[in-house]
CSV table of C-alpha atoms in Angstrom, one decimal:
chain,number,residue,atom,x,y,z
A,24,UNK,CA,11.3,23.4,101.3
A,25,UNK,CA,9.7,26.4,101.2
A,26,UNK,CA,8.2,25.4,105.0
A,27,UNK,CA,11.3,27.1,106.4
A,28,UNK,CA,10.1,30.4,107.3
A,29,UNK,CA,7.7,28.9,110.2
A,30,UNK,CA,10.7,26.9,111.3
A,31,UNK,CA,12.3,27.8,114.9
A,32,UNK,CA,16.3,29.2,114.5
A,33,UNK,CA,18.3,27.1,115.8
A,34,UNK,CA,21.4,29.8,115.6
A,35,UNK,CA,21.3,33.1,115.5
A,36,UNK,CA,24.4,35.3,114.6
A,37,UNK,CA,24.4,39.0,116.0
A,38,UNK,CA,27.3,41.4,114.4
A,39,UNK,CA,29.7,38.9,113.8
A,40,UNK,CA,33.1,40.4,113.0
A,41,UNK,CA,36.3,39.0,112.5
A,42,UNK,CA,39.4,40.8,111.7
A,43,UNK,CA,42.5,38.9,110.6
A,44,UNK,CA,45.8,40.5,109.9
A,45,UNK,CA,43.9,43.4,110.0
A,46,UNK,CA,41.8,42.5,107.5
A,47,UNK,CA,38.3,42.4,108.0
A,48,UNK,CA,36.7,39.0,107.0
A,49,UNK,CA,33.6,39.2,107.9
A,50,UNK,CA,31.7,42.2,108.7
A,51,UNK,CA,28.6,42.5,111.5
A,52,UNK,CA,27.2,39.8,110.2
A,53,UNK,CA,23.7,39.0,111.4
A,54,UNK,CA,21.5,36.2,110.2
A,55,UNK,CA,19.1,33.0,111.6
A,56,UNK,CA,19.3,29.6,111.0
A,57,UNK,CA,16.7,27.7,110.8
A,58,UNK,CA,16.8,24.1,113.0
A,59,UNK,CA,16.4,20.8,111.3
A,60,UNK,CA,17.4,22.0,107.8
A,61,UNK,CA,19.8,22.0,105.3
A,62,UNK,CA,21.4,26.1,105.0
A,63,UNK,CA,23.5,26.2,102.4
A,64,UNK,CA,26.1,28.9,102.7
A,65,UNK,CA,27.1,30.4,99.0
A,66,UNK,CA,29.4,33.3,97.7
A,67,UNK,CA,32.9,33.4,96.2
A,68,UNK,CA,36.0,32.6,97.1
A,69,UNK,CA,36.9,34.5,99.5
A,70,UNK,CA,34.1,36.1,101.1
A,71,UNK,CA,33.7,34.8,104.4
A,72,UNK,CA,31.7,31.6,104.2
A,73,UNK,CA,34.3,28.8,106.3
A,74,UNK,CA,35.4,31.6,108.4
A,75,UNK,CA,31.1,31.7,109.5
A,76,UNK,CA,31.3,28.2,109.8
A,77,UNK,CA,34.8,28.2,111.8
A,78,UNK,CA,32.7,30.4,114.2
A,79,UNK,CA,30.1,28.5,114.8
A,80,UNK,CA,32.4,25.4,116.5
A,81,UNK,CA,34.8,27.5,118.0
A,82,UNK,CA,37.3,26.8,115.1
A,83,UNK,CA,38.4,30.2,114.6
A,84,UNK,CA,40.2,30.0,118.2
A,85,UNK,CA,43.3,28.3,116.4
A,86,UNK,CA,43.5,31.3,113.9
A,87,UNK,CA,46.6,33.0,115.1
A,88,UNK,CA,45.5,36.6,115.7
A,89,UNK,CA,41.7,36.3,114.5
A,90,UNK,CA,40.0,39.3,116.6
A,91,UNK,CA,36.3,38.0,116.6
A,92,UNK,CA,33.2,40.1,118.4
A,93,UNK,CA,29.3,39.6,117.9
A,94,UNK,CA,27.3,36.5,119.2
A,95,UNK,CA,26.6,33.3,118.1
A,96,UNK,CA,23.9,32.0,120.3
A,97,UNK,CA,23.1,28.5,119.4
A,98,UNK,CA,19.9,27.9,121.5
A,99,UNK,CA,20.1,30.3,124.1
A,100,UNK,CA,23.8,29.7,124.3
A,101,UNK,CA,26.6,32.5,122.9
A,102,UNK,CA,29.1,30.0,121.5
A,103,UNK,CA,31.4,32.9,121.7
A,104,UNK,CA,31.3,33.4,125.7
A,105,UNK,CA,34.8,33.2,126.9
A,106,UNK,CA,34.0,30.6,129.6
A,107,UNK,CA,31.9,28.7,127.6
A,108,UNK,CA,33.1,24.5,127.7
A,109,UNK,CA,34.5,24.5,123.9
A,110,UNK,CA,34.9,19.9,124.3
A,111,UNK,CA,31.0,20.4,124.9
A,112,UNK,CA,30.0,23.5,122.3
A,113,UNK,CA,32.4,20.6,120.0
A,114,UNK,CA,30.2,17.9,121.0
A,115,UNK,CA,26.9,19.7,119.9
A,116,UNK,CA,28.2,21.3,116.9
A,117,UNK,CA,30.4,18.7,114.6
A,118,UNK,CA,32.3,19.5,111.8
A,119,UNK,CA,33.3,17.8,108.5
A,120,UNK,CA,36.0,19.5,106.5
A,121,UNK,CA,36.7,19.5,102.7
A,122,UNK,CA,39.4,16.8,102.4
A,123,UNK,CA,38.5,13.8,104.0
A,124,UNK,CA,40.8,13.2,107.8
A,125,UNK,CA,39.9,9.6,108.8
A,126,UNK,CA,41.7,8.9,112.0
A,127,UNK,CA,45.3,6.9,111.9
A,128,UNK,CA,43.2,3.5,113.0
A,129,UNK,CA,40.5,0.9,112.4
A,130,UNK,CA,37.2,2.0,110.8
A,131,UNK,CA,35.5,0.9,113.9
A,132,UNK,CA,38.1,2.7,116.2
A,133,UNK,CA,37.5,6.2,114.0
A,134,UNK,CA,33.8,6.2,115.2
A,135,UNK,CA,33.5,4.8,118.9
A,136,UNK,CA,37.0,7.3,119.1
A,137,UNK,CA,34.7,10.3,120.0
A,138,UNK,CA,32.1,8.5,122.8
A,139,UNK,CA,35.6,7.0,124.3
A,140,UNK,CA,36.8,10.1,124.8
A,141,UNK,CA,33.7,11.2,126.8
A,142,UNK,CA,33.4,8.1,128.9
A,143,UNK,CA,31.9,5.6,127.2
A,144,UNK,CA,33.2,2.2,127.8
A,145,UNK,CA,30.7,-0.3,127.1
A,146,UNK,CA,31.1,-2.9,124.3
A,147,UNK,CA,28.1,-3.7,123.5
A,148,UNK,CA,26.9,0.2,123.2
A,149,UNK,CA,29.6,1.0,121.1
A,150,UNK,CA,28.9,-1.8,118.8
A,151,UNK,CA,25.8,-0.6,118.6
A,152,UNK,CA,27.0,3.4,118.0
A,153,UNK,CA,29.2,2.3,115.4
A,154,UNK,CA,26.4,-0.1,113.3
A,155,UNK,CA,23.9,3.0,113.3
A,156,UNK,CA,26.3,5.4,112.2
A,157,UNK,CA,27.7,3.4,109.1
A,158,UNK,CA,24.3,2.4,108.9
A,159,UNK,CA,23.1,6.0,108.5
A,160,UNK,CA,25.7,7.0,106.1
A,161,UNK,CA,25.3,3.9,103.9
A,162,UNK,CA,28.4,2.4,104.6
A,163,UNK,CA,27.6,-0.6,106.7
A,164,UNK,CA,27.2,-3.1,104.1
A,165,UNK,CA,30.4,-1.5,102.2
A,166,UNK,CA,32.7,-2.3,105.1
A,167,UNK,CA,30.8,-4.2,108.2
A,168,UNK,CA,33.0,-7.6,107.4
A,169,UNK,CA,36.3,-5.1,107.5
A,170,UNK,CA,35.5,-2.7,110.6
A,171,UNK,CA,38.9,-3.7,111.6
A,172,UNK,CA,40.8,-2.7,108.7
A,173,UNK,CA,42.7,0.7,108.8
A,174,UNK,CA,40.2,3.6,107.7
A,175,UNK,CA,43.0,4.8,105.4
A,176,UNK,CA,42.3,1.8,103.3
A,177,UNK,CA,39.2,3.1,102.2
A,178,UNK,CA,38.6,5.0,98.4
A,179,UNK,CA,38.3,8.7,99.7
A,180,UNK,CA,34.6,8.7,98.8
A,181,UNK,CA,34.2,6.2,101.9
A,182,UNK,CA,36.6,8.0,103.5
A,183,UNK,CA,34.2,11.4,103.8
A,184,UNK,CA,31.1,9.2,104.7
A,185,UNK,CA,33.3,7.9,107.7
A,186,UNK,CA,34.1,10.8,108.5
A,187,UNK,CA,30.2,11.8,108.9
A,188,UNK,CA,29.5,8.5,110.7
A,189,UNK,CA,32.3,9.8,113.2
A,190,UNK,CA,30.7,13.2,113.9
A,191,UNK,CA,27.3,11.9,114.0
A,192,UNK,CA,28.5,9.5,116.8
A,193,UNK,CA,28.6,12.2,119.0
A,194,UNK,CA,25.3,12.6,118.8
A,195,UNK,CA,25.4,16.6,118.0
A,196,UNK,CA,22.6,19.1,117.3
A,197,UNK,CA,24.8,20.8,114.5
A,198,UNK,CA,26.7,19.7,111.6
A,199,UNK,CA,28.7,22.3,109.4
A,200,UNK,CA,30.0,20.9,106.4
A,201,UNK,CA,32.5,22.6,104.5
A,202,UNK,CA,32.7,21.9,101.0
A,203,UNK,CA,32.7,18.4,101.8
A,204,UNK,CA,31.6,16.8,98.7
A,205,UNK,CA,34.6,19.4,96.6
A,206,UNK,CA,37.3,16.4,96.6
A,207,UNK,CA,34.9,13.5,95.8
A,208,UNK,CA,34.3,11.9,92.2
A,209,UNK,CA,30.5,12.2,91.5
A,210,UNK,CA,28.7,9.2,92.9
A,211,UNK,CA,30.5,9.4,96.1
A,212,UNK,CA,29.3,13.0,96.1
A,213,UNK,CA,25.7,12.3,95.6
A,214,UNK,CA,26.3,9.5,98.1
A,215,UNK,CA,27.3,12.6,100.4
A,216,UNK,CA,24.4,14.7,99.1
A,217,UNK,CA,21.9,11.6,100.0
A,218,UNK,CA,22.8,10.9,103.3
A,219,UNK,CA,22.5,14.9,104.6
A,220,UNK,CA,19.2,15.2,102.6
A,221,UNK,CA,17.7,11.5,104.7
A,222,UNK,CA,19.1,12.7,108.0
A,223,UNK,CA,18.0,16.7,107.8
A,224,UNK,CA,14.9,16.5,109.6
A,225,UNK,CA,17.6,15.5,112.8
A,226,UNK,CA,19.6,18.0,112.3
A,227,UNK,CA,20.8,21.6,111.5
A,228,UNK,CA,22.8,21.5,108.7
A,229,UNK,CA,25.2,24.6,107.4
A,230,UNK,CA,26.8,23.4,104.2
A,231,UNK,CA,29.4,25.3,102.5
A,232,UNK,CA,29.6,24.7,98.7
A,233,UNK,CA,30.7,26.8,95.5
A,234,UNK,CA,28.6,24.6,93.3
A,235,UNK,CA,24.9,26.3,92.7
A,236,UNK,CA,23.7,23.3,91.1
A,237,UNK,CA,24.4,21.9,94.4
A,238,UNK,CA,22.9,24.6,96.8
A,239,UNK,CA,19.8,24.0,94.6
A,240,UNK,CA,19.9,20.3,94.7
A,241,UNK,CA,20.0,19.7,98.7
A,242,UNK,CA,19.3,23.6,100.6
A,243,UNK,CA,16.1,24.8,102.2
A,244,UNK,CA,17.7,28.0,102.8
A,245,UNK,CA,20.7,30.3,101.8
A,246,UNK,CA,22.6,32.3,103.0
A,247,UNK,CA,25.0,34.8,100.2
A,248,UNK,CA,28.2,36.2,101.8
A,249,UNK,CA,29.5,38.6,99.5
A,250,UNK,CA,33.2,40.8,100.5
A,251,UNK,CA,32.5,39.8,104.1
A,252,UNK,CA,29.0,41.1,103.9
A,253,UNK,CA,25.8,39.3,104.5
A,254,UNK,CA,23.9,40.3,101.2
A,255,UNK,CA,20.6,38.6,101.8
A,256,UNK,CA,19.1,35.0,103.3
A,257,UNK,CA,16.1,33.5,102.8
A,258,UNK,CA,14.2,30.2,101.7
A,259,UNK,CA,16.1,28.6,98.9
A,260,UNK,CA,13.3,28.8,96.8
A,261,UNK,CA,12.9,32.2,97.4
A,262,UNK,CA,16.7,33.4,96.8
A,263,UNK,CA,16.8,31.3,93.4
A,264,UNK,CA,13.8,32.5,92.2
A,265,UNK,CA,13.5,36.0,92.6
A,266,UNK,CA,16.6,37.2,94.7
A,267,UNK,CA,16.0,40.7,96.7
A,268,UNK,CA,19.7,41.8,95.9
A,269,UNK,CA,20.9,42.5,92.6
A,270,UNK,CA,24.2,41.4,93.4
A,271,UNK,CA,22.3,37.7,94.5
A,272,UNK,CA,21.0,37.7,91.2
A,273,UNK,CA,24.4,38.6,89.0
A,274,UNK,CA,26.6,36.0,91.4
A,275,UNK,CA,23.3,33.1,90.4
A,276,UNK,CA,23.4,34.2,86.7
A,277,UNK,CA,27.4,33.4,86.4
A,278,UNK,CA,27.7,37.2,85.9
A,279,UNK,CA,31.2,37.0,88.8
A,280,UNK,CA,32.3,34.7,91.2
């Protein structure tokens, strides 16, 4: 874990702000993330850290009156750009929210839904899209003699790992998970933990979570949002060892938050 420093950003965020009802939610924010890893985003309640992510994808758009200025260059691309294609920027960056939102069909339908929406129309390939993808998120031999049945019949723990097989269908570069593991009994949330940590070295993943013992588990770097304010990022070795800022150290000692 401690290899991230030498690892390429895959996103680098220049003076983010974002103002909502003129309140300021997050303020000039600037920080690199590193590609192919796990970045777990930590920090109170209320501080900022899904509004980051909501960034990122674009998300923040369907905030009534969000002001938002900075960059977000994701590659050499400002996700921010007004004429940037936001069905493509969705494409490369996918998103998994806290409560699980399986789509109102078959378990098959919820993952070939995405690559039929972008043209795909062969059988055989999207057989073969939906196998890898349950396959990948452990879920293949849980529901391969039922991809037919509604994806609401599901427990909610399978529900959350469908919903990952679905974004990883798309084939994306990005994944931001918010608090995705928050409504999940234990095993299903290890289950959760398990598939992110096998598929990491594919992917940049930016992981909301309130639960330390979790950012500790599963990140190779953090990022600590504190009042809107970047307060430091590193290595996650580095931050839970011997964090720079004293406020870092008080919010990983229990001391508020």
């Amino acid at each position: 874990m401690d290899a991230t420093e030498s690892v390429a950003p895959e996103i680098r965020v220049r003076d983010l702000h974002v103002i909502l009802e003129k309140r300021e939610i997050l303020k000039g924010i600037s920080v690199e993330i590193p590609k192919n890893r796990i970045t777990a985003i930590i920090g109170p309640s209320g501080c900022g850290k899904s509004t980051l992510l909501r960034c990122i994808n674009r998300m923040i758009d369907l905030v009534e009156g969000a002001s938002v200025t900075g960059e977000v260059l994701i590659g050499n691309v400002d996700a921010l750009s007004p004429g940037i294609e936001l069905t493509e920027l969705r494409r490369r960056v996918g998103m998994i929210s806290q409560t699980p939102n399986p789509l109102p069909m078959s378990i098959f339908d919820n993952i070939a839904f995405g690559p039929r929406i972008h043209g795909e129309r062969d059988s055989k390939t999207l057989d073969a899209t939906v196998s890898r993808c349950l396959k990948t998120v452990g879920l293949w031999n849980e529901v391969h003699e039922r991809l037919y049945d509604p994806a609401a019949k599901l427990s909610i723990g399978q529900q959350q790992r469908l919903c990952l097989a679905r974004a990883l269908a798309m084939e994306p570069e990005v994944l931001l998970c918010d608090e995705i593991t928050s409504a999940l009994d234990p095993i299903s949330a290890k289950h959760i933990e398990s598939e992110l940590l096998a598929i990491k070295n594919e992917y940049t993943i930016i992981f909301v979570t309130h639960i330390l013992r979790q950012a500790r588990r599963i990140a190779d770097h953090v990022i600590f949002l504190y009042l809107g304010e970047l307060v430091e990022s590193g290595p996650a070795a580095e931050i839970f060892s011997s964090p720079k800022d004293p406020r870092t150290k008080e919010y990983l000692e229990g001391v508020f938050g």
